[in-house]
Amino acid sequence: MGEYRRKRQRQFGQELKNLRSEAGMSGRKAAELAGTDQSTISRVENGHIRPSHELLTRLLTTYGATAAIKEGLASELTELDVGVSSWRWLEERKGPRQIYVRDLEREALRRRGYHMDVIPGLLQTAAYAEEVIRASPTITPEQVSEGIALRMERQNILFEKQRSFSFVITEYALRRPFGTSETMRTQYERLLHLGTYPTIGVLVIPLWVPYPVLPHGFTIFDDSYVYIDTVTKPVNVIETPEVKSYISIYEDLVETALPETESLELIAALAKDTD
């Protein structure tokens, strides 16, 4: 089990412990009423094991949990079993999607991403971010300002010395226009500036280079999990073989991309063309 999955399992156990505490029950009393033993209750609450769905139902009934909590935790247990995060449940627990992504970023020391269509959020200027967020089919006009603020807040992590970031961006994503030519020129200049930091790598796959046809971009956090953003829900890949597959694909993309110096030269040329 990867570290991310272990953390989610501990969080799941903590939620059950909180429900037991709110019900005013000791572990021994809960075990007695739910038809199990106290050691099982302790191991579940400490994240050492996952309960069966049957035991989860008995525990939640014992604690007097609401129907919404029962549904949510049953869904969460299923996701722990299969390793995929439901956006609906994450949204209820975490708030806006960017808050969830921000939390993933804070947990990892190494971030590697492949970006097909848009310059990644961690590298966006506020003006570029506004245009991207406004173009999202899932964002209402009232959420635009909050989205920009959250995106700018997330970028503070770029300058923490213990972390490293690597971005492989297609030339198409760089050329795709958002806003005015001034917006794009300023965005290119930001990429050039960030590319000077030793902990931030910016690589570009030019249009003329053949590269793998992939259905989506993705982000690898440490070597533990992969985040895939979709229109309806984000997906976290946390099973080791699948994570290794994405790491291998990412390494191939790095080999396909221009070296960093040439990548920055291409971005500089794009900036000059917007003058």
CSV table of N, CA and C in Angstrom, one decimal, residues 109-167:
chain,number,residue,atom,x,y,z
A,109,LEU,N,6.8,15.9,-1.8
A,109,LEU,CA,8.1,16.7,-2.0
A,109,LEU,C,8.4,16.8,-3.5
A,110,ARG,N,8.0,15.8,-4.3
A,110,ARG,CA,8.3,15.8,-5.7
A,110,ARG,C,7.0,15.8,-6.5
A,111,ARG,N,6.9,16.7,-7.5
A,111,ARG,CA,5.8,16.8,-8.4
A,111,ARG,C,6.3,16.7,-9.8
A,112,ARG,N,5.7,15.8,-10.6
A,112,ARG,CA,6.0,15.7,-12.0
A,112,ARG,C,4.7,15.7,-12.8
A,113,GLY,N,4.6,16.6,-13.8
A,113,GLY,CA,3.3,16.7,-14.5
A,113,GLY,C,3.5,16.7,-16.0
A,114,TYR,N,2.5,16.2,-16.7
A,114,TYR,CA,2.4,16.3,-18.2
A,114,TYR,C,1.2,17.0,-18.5
A,115,HIS,N,1.3,18.1,-19.3
A,115,HIS,CA,0.2,19.1,-19.6
A,115,HIS,C,0.0,19.2,-21.0
A,116,MET,N,-1.1,18.8,-21.5
A,116,MET,CA,-1.4,18.7,-23.0
A,116,MET,C,-2.0,19.9,-23.5
A,117,ASP,N,-2.9,20.5,-22.8
A,117,ASP,CA,-3.8,21.6,-23.4
A,117,ASP,C,-3.6,23.0,-22.8
A,118,VAL,N,-3.2,23.1,-21.6
A,118,VAL,CA,-3.1,24.3,-20.9
A,118,VAL,C,-1.8,24.4,-20.0
A,119,ILE,N,-1.3,25.6,-19.9
A,119,ILE,CA,-0.1,25.7,-19.0
A,119,ILE,C,-0.6,25.4,-17.6
A,120,PRO,N,0.2,24.6,-16.8
A,120,PRO,CA,-0.3,24.1,-15.5
A,120,PRO,C,-0.5,25.3,-14.5
A,121,GLY,N,-1.5,25.0,-13.7
A,121,GLY,CA,-2.0,26.1,-12.7
A,121,GLY,C,-0.9,26.6,-11.9
A,122,LEU,N,0.1,25.8,-11.4
A,122,LEU,CA,1.2,26.3,-10.6
A,122,LEU,C,2.1,27.3,-11.3
A,123,LEU,N,2.0,27.3,-12.6
A,123,LEU,CA,2.9,28.3,-13.3
A,123,LEU,C,2.1,29.4,-13.9
A,124,GLN,N,0.8,29.5,-13.7
A,124,GLN,CA,0.0,30.5,-14.4
A,124,GLN,C,0.1,31.9,-13.7
A,125,THR,N,0.0,32.9,-14.6
A,125,THR,CA,-0.2,34.3,-14.0
A,125,THR,C,-1.7,34.4,-13.6
A,126,ALA,N,-2.0,35.4,-12.9
A,126,ALA,CA,-3.4,35.7,-12.5
A,126,ALA,C,-4.3,35.9,-13.7
A,127,ALA,N,-3.7,36.7,-14.6
A,127,ALA,CA,-4.5,37.1,-15.8
A,127,ALA,C,-4.8,35.8,-16.7
A,128,TYR,N,-3.8,35.0,-16.9
A,128,TYR,CA,-4.0,33.8,-17.6
A,128,TYR,C,-4.9,32.8,-16.9
A,129,ALA,N,-4.7,32.7,-15.6
A,129,ALA,CA,-5.6,31.8,-14.8
A,129,ALA,C,-7.1,32.2,-14.9
A,130,GLU,N,-7.3,33.5,-14.9
A,130,GLU,CA,-8.7,34.0,-15.0
A,130,GLU,C,-9.3,33.5,-16.2
A,131,GLU,N,-8.6,33.6,-17.4
A,131,GLU,CA,-9.2,33.2,-18.6
A,131,GLU,C,-9.4,31.7,-18.7
A,132,VAL,N,-8.5,30.9,-18.1
A,132,VAL,CA,-8.6,29.5,-18.1
A,132,VAL,C,-9.8,29.1,-17.2
A,133,ILE,N,-9.9,29.7,-16.0
A,133,ILE,CA,-11.0,29.4,-15.1
A,133,ILE,C,-12.4,29.8,-15.7
A,134,ARG,N,-12.4,30.9,-16.4
A,134,ARG,CA,-13.7,31.3,-17.0
A,134,ARG,C,-14.1,30.3,-18.1
A,135,ALA,N,-13.1,29.7,-18.7
A,135,ALA,CA,-13.4,28.8,-19.8
A,135,ALA,C,-13.8,27.4,-19.3
A,136,SER,N,-13.7,27.1,-18.0
A,136,SER,CA,-14.1,25.8,-17.5
A,136,SER,C,-15.6,25.6,-17.5
A,137,PRO,N,-16.0,24.4,-17.9
A,137,PRO,CA,-17.5,24.2,-18.0
A,137,PRO,C,-18.1,23.9,-16.6
A,138,THR,N,-17.2,23.7,-15.6
A,138,THR,CA,-17.7,23.4,-14.3
A,138,THR,C,-17.7,24.5,-13.3
A,139,ILE,N,-17.2,25.7,-13.7
A,139,ILE,CA,-17.1,26.9,-12.8
A,139,ILE,C,-18.1,27.9,-13.1
A,140,THR,N,-18.8,28.4,-12.1
A,140,THR,CA,-19.8,29.4,-12.3
A,140,THR,C,-19.1,30.8,-12.2
A,141,PRO,N,-19.7,31.8,-12.8
A,141,PRO,CA,-19.1,33.2,-12.7
A,141,PRO,C,-18.8,33.6,-11.3
A,142,GLU,N,-19.6,33.2,-10.3
A,142,GLU,CA,-19.4,33.6,-8.9
A,142,GLU,C,-18.1,32.9,-8.3
A,143,GLN,N,-17.7,31.8,-8.9
A,143,GLN,CA,-16.5,31.1,-8.4
A,143,GLN,C,-15.2,31.5,-9.0
A,144,VAL,N,-15.2,32.4,-10.0
A,144,VAL,CA,-14.0,32.8,-10.7
A,144,VAL,C,-13.0,33.4,-9.8
A,145,SER,N,-13.4,34.4,-9.0
A,145,SER,CA,-12.5,35.1,-8.1
A,145,SER,C,-11.9,34.2,-7.1
A,146,GLU,N,-12.7,33.3,-6.5
A,146,GLU,CA,-12.2,32.4,-5.5
A,146,GLU,C,-11.1,31.4,-6.2
A,147,GLY,N,-11.5,31.0,-7.4
A,147,GLY,CA,-10.6,30.1,-8.1
A,147,GLY,C,-9.2,30.8,-8.4
A,148,ILE,N,-9.2,32.0,-8.8
A,148,ILE,CA,-7.9,32.7,-9.0
A,148,ILE,C,-7.1,32.8,-7.8
A,149,ALA,N,-7.8,33.2,-6.7
A,149,ALA,CA,-7.1,33.4,-5.4
A,149,ALA,C,-6.5,32.1,-4.9
A,150,LEU,N,-7.2,31.0,-5.0
A,150,LEU,CA,-6.7,29.7,-4.6
A,150,LEU,C,-5.5,29.3,-5.5
A,151,ARG,N,-5.6,29.5,-6.8
A,151,ARG,CA,-4.5,29.2,-7.7
A,151,ARG,C,-3.2,29.9,-7.3
A,152,MET,N,-3.4,31.2,-7.0
A,152,MET,CA,-2.2,32.0,-6.7
A,152,MET,C,-1.7,31.6,-5.3
A,153,GLU,N,-2.5,31.2,-4.4
A,153,GLU,CA,-2.1,30.7,-3.1
A,153,GLU,C,-1.3,29.4,-3.3
A,154,ARG,N,-1.7,28.5,-4.1
A,154,ARG,CA,-1.0,27.3,-4.3
A,154,ARG,C,0.4,27.5,-4.8
A,155,GLN,N,0.6,28.6,-5.5
A,155,GLN,CA,2.0,28.8,-6.1
A,155,GLN,C,3.1,29.1,-5.1
A,156,ASN,N,2.7,29.4,-3.8
A,156,ASN,CA,3.7,29.6,-2.8
A,156,ASN,C,4.6,28.4,-2.6
A,157,ILE,N,4.1,27.3,-2.9
A,157,ILE,CA,4.8,26.0,-2.6
A,157,ILE,C,6.0,25.9,-3.6
A,158,LEU,N,6.0,26.6,-4.7
A,158,LEU,CA,7.1,26.5,-5.7
A,158,LEU,C,8.4,26.9,-5.1
A,159,PHE,N,8.4,27.8,-4.1
A,159,PHE,CA,9.6,28.4,-3.6
A,159,PHE,C,10.1,27.8,-2.3
A,160,GLU,N,9.6,26.6,-2.0
A,160,GLU,CA,10.0,25.9,-0.8
A,160,GLU,C,11.2,25.0,-1.2
A,161,LYS,N,12.3,25.2,-0.7
A,161,LYS,CA,13.6,24.6,-1.2
A,161,LYS,C,13.6,23.1,-1.1
A,162,GLN,N,12.9,22.5,-0.2
A,162,GLN,CA,13.0,21.0,-0.1
A,162,GLN,C,12.2,20.3,-1.1
A,163,ARG,N,11.4,21.1,-2.0
A,163,ARG,CA,10.5,20.4,-3.0
A,163,ARG,C,11.2,20.6,-4.4
A,164,SER,N,10.7,19.7,-5.3
A,164,SER,CA,11.1,19.8,-6.7
A,164,SER,C,9.9,19.6,-7.6
A,165,PHE,N,10.0,20.3,-8.7
A,165,PHE,CA,8.9,20.3,-9.7
A,165,PHE,C,9.4,20.1,-11.1
A,166,SER,N,8.7,19.3,-11.8
A,166,SER,CA,9.1,19.1,-13.2
A,166,SER,C,7.8,19.1,-14.1
A,167,PHE,N,7.8,20.0,-15.1
A,167,PHE,CA,6.6,20.1,-15.9
A,167,PHE,C,7.0,19.8,-17.4
